[in-house]
Short mmCIF file of C-alpha atoms and ligand atoms in Angstrom, two decimals:
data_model
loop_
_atom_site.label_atom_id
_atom_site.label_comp_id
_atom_site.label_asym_id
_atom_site.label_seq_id
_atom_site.Cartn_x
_atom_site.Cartn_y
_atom_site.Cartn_z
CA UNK A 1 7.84 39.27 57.29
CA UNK A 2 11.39 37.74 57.60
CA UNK A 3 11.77 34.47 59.76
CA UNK A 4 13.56 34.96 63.16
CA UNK A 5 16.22 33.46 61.34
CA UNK A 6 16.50 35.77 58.99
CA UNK A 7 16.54 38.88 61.05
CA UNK A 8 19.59 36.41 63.34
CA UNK A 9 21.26 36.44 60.04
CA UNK A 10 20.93 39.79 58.58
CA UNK A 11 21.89 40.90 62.40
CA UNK A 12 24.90 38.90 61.93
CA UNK A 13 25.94 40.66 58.86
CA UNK A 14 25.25 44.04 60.13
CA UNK A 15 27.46 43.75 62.73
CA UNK A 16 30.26 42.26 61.01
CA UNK A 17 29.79 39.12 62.78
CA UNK A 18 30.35 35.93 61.12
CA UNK A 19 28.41 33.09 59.65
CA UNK A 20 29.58 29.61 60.66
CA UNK A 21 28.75 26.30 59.20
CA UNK A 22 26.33 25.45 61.47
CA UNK A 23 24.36 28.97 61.51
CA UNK A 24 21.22 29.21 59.06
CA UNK A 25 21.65 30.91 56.18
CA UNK A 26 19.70 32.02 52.82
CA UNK A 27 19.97 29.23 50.48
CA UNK A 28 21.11 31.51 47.65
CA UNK A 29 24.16 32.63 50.12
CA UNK A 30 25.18 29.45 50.33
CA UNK A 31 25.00 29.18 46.25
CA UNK A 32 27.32 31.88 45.87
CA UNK A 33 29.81 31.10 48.17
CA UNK A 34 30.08 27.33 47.06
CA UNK A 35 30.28 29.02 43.50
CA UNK A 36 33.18 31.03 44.00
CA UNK A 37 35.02 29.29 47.10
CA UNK A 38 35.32 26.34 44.70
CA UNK A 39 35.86 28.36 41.81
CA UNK A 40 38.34 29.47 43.66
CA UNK A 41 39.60 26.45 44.59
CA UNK A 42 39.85 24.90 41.31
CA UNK A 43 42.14 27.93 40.27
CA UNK A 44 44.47 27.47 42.74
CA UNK A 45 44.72 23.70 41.09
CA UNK A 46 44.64 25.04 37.49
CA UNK A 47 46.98 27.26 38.14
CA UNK A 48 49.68 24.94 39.05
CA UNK A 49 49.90 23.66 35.50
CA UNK A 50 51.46 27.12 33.83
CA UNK A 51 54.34 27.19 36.16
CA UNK A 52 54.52 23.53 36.96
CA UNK A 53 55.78 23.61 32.98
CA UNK A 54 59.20 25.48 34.80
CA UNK A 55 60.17 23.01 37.10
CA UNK A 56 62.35 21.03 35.12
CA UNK A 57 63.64 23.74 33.24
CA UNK A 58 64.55 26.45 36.06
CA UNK A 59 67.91 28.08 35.50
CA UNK A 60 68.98 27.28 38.77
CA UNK A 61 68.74 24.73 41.62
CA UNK A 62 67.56 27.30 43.32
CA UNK A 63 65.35 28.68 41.46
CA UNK A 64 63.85 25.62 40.86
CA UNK A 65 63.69 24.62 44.84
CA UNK A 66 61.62 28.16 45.25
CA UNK A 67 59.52 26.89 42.03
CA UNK A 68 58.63 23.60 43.41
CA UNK A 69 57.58 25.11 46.70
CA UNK A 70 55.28 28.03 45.29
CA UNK A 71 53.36 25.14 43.02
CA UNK A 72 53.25 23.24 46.13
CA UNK A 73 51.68 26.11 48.01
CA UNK A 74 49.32 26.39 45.54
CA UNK A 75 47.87 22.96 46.09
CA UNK A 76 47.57 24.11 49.91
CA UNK A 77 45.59 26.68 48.78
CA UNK A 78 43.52 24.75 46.70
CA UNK A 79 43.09 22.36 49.64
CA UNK A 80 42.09 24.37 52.67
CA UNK A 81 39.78 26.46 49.84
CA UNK A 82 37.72 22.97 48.89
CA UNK A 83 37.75 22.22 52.55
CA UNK A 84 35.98 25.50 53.38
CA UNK A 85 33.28 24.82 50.12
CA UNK A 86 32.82 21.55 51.97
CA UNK A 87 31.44 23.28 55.30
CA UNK A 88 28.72 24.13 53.04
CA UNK A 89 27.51 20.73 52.28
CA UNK A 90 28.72 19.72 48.54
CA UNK A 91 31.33 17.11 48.31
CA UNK A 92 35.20 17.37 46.89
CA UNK A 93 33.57 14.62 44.34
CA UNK A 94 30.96 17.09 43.30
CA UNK A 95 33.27 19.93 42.31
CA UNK A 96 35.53 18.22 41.33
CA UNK A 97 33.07 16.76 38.54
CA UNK A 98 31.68 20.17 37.76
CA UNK A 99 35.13 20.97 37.25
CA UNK A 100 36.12 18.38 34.77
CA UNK A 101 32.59 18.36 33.09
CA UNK A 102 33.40 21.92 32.37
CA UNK A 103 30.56 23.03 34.53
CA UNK A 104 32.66 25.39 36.68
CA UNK A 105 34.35 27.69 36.04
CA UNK A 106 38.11 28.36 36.88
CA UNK A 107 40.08 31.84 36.83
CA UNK A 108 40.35 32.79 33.12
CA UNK A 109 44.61 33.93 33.44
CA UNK A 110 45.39 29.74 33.94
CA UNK A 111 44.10 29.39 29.95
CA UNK A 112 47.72 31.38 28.90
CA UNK A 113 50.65 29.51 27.92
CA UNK A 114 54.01 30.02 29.57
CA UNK A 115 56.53 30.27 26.77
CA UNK A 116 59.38 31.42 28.71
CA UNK A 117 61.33 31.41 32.05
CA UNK A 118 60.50 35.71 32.18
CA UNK A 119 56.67 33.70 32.39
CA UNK A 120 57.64 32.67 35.75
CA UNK A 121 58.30 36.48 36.71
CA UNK A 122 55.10 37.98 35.11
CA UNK A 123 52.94 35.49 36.53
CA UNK A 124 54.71 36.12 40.16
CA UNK A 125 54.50 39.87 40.02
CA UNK A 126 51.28 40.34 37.51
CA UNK A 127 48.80 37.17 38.39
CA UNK A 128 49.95 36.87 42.48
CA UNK A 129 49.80 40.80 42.66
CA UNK A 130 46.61 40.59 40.84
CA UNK A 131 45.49 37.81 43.03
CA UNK A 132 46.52 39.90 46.37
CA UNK A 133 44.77 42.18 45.87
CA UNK A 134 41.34 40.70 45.57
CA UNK A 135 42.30 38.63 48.33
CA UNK A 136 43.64 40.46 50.91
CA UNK A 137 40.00 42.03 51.29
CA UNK A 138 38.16 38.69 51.02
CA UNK A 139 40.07 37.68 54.93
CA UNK A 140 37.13 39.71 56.16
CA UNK A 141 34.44 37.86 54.04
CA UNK A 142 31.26 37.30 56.23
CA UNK A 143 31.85 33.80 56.10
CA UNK A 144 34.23 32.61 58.28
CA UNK A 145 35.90 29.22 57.19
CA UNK A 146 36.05 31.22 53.87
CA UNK A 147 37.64 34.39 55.18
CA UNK A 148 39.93 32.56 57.86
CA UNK A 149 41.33 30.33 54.94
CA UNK A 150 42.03 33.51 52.56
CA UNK A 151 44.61 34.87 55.75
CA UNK A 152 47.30 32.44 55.22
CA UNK A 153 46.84 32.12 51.83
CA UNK A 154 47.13 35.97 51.42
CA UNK A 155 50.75 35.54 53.30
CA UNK A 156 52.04 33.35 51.52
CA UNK A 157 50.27 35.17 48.14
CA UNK A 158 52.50 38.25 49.42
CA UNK A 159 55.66 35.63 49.28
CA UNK A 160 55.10 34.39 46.13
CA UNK A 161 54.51 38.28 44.31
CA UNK A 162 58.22 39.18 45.78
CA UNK A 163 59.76 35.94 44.19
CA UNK A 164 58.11 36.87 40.91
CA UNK A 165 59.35 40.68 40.99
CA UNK A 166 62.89 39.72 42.15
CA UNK A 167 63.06 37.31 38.97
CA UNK A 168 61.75 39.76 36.65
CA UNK A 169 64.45 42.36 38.47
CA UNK A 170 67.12 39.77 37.91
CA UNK A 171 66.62 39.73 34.15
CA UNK A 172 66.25 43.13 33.71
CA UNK A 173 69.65 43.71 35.23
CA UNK A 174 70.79 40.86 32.86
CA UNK A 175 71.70 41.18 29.07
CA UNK A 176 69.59 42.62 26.32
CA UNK A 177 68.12 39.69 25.35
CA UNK A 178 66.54 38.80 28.69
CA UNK A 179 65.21 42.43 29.71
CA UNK A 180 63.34 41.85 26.20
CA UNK A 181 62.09 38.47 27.12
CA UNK A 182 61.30 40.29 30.88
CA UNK A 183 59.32 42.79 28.95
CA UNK A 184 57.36 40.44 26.44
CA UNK A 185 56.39 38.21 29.41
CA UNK A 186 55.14 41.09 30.88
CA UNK A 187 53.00 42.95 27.48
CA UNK A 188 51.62 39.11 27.38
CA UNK A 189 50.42 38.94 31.08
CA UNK A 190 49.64 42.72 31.47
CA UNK A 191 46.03 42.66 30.12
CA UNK A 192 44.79 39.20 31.21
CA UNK A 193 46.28 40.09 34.92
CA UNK A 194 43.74 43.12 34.13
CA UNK A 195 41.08 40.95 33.15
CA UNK A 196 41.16 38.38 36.54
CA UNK A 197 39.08 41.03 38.56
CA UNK A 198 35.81 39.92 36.45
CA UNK A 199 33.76 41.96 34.01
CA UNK A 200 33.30 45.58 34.70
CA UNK A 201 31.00 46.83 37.58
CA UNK A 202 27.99 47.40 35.16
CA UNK A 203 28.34 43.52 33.72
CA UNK A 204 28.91 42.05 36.71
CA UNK A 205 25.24 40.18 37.60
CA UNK A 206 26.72 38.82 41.31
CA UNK A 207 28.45 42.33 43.23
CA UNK A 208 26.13 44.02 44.11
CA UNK A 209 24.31 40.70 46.14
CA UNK A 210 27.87 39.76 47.09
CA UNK A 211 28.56 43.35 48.43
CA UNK A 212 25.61 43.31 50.41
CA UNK A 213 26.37 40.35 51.63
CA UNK A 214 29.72 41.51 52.69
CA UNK A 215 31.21 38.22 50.58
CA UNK A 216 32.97 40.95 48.23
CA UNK A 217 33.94 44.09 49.63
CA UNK A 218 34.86 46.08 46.68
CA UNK A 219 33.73 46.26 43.17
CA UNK A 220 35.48 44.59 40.42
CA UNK A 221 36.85 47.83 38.97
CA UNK A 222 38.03 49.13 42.14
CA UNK A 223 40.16 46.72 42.85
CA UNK A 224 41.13 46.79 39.09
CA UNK A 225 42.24 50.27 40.23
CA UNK A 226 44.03 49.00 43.21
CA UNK A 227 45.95 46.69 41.20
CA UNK A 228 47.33 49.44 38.67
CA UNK A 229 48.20 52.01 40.92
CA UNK A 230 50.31 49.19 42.79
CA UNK A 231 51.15 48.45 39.59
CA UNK A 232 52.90 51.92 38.02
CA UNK A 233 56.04 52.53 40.49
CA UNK A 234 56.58 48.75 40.65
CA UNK A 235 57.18 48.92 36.65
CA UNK A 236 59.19 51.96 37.24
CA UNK A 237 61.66 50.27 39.78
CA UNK A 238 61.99 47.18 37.29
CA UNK A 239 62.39 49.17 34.39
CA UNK A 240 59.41 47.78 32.41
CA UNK A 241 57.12 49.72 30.33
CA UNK A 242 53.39 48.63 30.68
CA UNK A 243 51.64 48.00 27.51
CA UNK A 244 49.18 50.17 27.51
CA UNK A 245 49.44 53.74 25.93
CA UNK A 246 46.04 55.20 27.28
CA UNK A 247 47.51 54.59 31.13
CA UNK A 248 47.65 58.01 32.86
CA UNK A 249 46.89 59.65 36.27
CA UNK A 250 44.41 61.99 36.36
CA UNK A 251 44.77 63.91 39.34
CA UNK A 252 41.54 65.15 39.57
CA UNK A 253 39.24 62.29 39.98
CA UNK A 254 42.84 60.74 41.79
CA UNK A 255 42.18 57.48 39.86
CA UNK A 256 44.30 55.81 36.75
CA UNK A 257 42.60 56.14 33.47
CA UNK A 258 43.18 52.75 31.26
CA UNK A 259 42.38 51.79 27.36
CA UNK A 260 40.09 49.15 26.99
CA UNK A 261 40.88 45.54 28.35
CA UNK A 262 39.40 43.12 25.29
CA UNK A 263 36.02 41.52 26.68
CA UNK A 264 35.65 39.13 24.11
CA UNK A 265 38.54 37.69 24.76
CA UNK A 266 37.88 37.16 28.05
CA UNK A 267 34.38 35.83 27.38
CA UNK A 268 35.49 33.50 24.83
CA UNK A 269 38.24 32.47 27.35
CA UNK A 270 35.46 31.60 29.79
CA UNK A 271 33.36 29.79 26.86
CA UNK A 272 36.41 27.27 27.04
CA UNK A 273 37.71 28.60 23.91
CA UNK A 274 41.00 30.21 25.21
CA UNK A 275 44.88 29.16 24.05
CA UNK A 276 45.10 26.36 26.67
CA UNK A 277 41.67 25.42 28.22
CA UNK A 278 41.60 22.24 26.71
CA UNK A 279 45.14 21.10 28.01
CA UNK A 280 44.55 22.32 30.94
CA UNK A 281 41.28 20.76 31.68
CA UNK A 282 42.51 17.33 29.93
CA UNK A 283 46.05 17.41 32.24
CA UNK A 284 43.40 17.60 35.65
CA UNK A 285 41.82 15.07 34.46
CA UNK A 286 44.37 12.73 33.37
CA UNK A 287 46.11 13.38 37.63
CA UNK A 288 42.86 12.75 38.71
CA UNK A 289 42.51 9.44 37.49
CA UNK A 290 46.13 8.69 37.91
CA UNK A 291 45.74 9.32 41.71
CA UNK A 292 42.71 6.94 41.89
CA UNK A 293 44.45 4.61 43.88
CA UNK A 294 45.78 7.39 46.43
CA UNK A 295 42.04 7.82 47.45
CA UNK A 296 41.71 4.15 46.85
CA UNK A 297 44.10 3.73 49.37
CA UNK A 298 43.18 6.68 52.05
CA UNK A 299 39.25 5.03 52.08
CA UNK A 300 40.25 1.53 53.17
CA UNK A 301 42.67 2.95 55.27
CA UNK A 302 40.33 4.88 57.06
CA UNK A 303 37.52 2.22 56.84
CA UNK A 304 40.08 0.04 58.98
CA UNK A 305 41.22 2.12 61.25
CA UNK A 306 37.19 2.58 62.03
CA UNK A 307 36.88 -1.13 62.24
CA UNK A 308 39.56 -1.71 64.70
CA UNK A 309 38.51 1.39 66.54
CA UNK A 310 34.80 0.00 67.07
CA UNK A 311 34.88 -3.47 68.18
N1 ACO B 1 37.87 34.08 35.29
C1 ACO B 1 36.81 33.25 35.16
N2 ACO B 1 35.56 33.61 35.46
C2 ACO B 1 35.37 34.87 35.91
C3 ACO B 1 36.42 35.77 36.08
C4 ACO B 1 37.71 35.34 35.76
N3 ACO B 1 38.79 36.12 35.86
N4 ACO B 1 35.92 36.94 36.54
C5 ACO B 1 34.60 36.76 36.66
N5 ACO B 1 34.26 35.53 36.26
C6 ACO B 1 32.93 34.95 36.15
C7 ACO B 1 32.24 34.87 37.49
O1 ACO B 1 32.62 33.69 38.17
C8 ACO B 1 30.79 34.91 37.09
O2 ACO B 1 30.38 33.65 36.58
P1 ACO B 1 29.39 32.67 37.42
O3 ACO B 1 28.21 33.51 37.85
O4 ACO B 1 29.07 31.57 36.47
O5 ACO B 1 30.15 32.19 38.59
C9 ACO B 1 30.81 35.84 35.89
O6 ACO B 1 32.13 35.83 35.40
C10 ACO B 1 30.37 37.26 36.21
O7 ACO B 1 31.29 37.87 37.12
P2 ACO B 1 30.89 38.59 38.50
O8 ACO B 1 29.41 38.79 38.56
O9 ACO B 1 31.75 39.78 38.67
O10 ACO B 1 31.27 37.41 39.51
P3 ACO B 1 31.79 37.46 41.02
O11 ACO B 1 30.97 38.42 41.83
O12 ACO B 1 31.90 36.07 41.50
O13 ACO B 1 33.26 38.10 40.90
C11 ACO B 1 35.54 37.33 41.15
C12 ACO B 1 34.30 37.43 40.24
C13 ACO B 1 36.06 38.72 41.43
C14 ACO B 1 36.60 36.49 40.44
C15 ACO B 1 35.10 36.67 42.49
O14 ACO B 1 34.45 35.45 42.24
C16 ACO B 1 36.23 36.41 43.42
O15 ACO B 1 36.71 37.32 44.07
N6 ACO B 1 36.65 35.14 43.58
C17 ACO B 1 37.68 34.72 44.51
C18 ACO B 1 39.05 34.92 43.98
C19 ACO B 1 39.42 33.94 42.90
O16 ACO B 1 38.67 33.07 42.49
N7 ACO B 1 40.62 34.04 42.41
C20 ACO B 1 41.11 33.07 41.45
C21 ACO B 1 42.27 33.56 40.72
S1 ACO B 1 43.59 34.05 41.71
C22 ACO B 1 44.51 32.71 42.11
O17 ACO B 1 43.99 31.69 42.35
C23 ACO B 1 45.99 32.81 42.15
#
């Protein structure tokens, strides 16, 4: 017999209402959204490092001005995304230990290197697209600080997959030598972009639950399916090929039929064992205990202001 709670809650979901902080909830909800809203979180963080490399070196002040202000909105999103994981009772100090104890995970496409300036292009169009598109669905995840953070971030997402394509369109018009470095940033991204939506529906232990619970609203390989067929007349307007020879449309089933993305690689990537995990983890943890004195600081400044505010 479920709890009054219980039937509140599953009411709640039914109707495509949503659950707030404060509402009761099944403990193993709460698991899985703290899982992946921090996961979440800590790949928004991660993934400033791979274009954070460009800053210096952009070819332009411009192009490094738009840089500086996509890595920037990246740690926005990393912020508001810890701040909605907090509503569910764990601390910023507690994921942020699981994150440098290697505990939690953090999306997989932040363990590739960024070679190149075409890098900066491929990961706009290719790993923001990707992103997009398994975000724009999560604005109407059943849990509200969760799905009301994913709206803006989803925006400016959108802004930040234009300034990647426009790049990658800007070399392409350019000489030889950068439409091949366009196109070998793009056969490097291409598969691990592929690769971000998770294993494949019949390896993937938390959809189903996470459907149901109207957390996810699509299956890993339909959104995979999204992405491409996005994907295909974007390529076509750049002028890029995309590396896969098995890609076709078969207009029966009215889906796009794909080789195979490489699994272990992508488990071994989530082992730790990929080309840049260990920077990347040892660069995060290196800021975080450079900035020790920024939260140093923010504490007593807060524990005064409390002291003169209560006599
Ligand atoms: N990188 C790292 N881990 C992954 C990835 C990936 N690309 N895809 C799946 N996994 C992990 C899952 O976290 C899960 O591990 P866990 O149970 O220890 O948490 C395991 O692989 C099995 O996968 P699923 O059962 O399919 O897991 P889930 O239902 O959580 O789906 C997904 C994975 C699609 C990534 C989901 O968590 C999600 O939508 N998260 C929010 C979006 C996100 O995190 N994006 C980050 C990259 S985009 C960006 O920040 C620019």
């Amino acid at each position: 017999e479920p709890s009054d709670e219980e039937r509140l809650f599953d009411e709640l979901i039914a109707n495509e209402q949503r659950i707030e902080p404060r509402d009761w909830m099944p403990d193993a909800y709460r698991r899985t959204l703290v899982r992946q809203i921090s996961q979440h979180a800590h790949s928004e963080i991660i993934g400033m490092q791979p274009e954070g490399n460009w800053i210096t070196r952009a070819p332009s002040l411009k192009r490094k001005a738009i840089l500086m202000a996509k890595v920037q909105d990246e740690a926005g999103h990393g912020l508001y995304l810890y701040s909605a994981a907090q509503t569910l009772g764990t601390t910023r100090e507690e994921m942020m230990d699981q994150l440098l104890s290697g505990k939690a995970k953090y999306s997989s496409i932040f363990n590739y290197p960024t070679p190149t300036w075409a890098d900066m292009g491929a990961i706009g169009w290719l790993v923001d697209g990707a992103a997009i598109c398994n975000q724009v669905p999560l604005c109407r995840a059943s849990y509200g600080p969760y799905g009301r953070a994913m709206v803006r971030i989803c925006k400016e997402e959108s802004f930040h997959q234009r300034q990647g394509f426009e790049i990658l369109l800007t070399l392409m018009q350019g000489t030889d030598e950068q439409r091949a470095m366009a196109q070998d940033a793009v056969d490097r991204w291409y598969w691990p972009s592929l690769a971000m939506f998770g294993p494949p529906d019949d390896q993937s232990p938390n959809s189903a639950q996470s459907m149901q619970w109207k957390i996810k609203r699509f299956s890993n390989d339909e959104l995979r399916q999204r992405f491409v067929s996005m994907l295909v007349p974007q390529a076509e307007i750049l002028g890029v090929t995309l590396p896969d020879p098995e890609l076709r449309y078969d207009e029966e089933t009215g889906r796009y039929e794909m080789g195979e993305i490489d699994w272990d690689e992508f488990f071994e990537v989530l082992r730790g064992n990929g080309p840049c995990n260990a920077e990347r983890i040892e660069r995060r943890r290196t800021a975080h205990e450079e900035g020790a004195w920024v939260r140093e600081a923010a504490a007593e400044y807060a524990r005064k202001q409390r002291s003169t505010l209560v006599p």
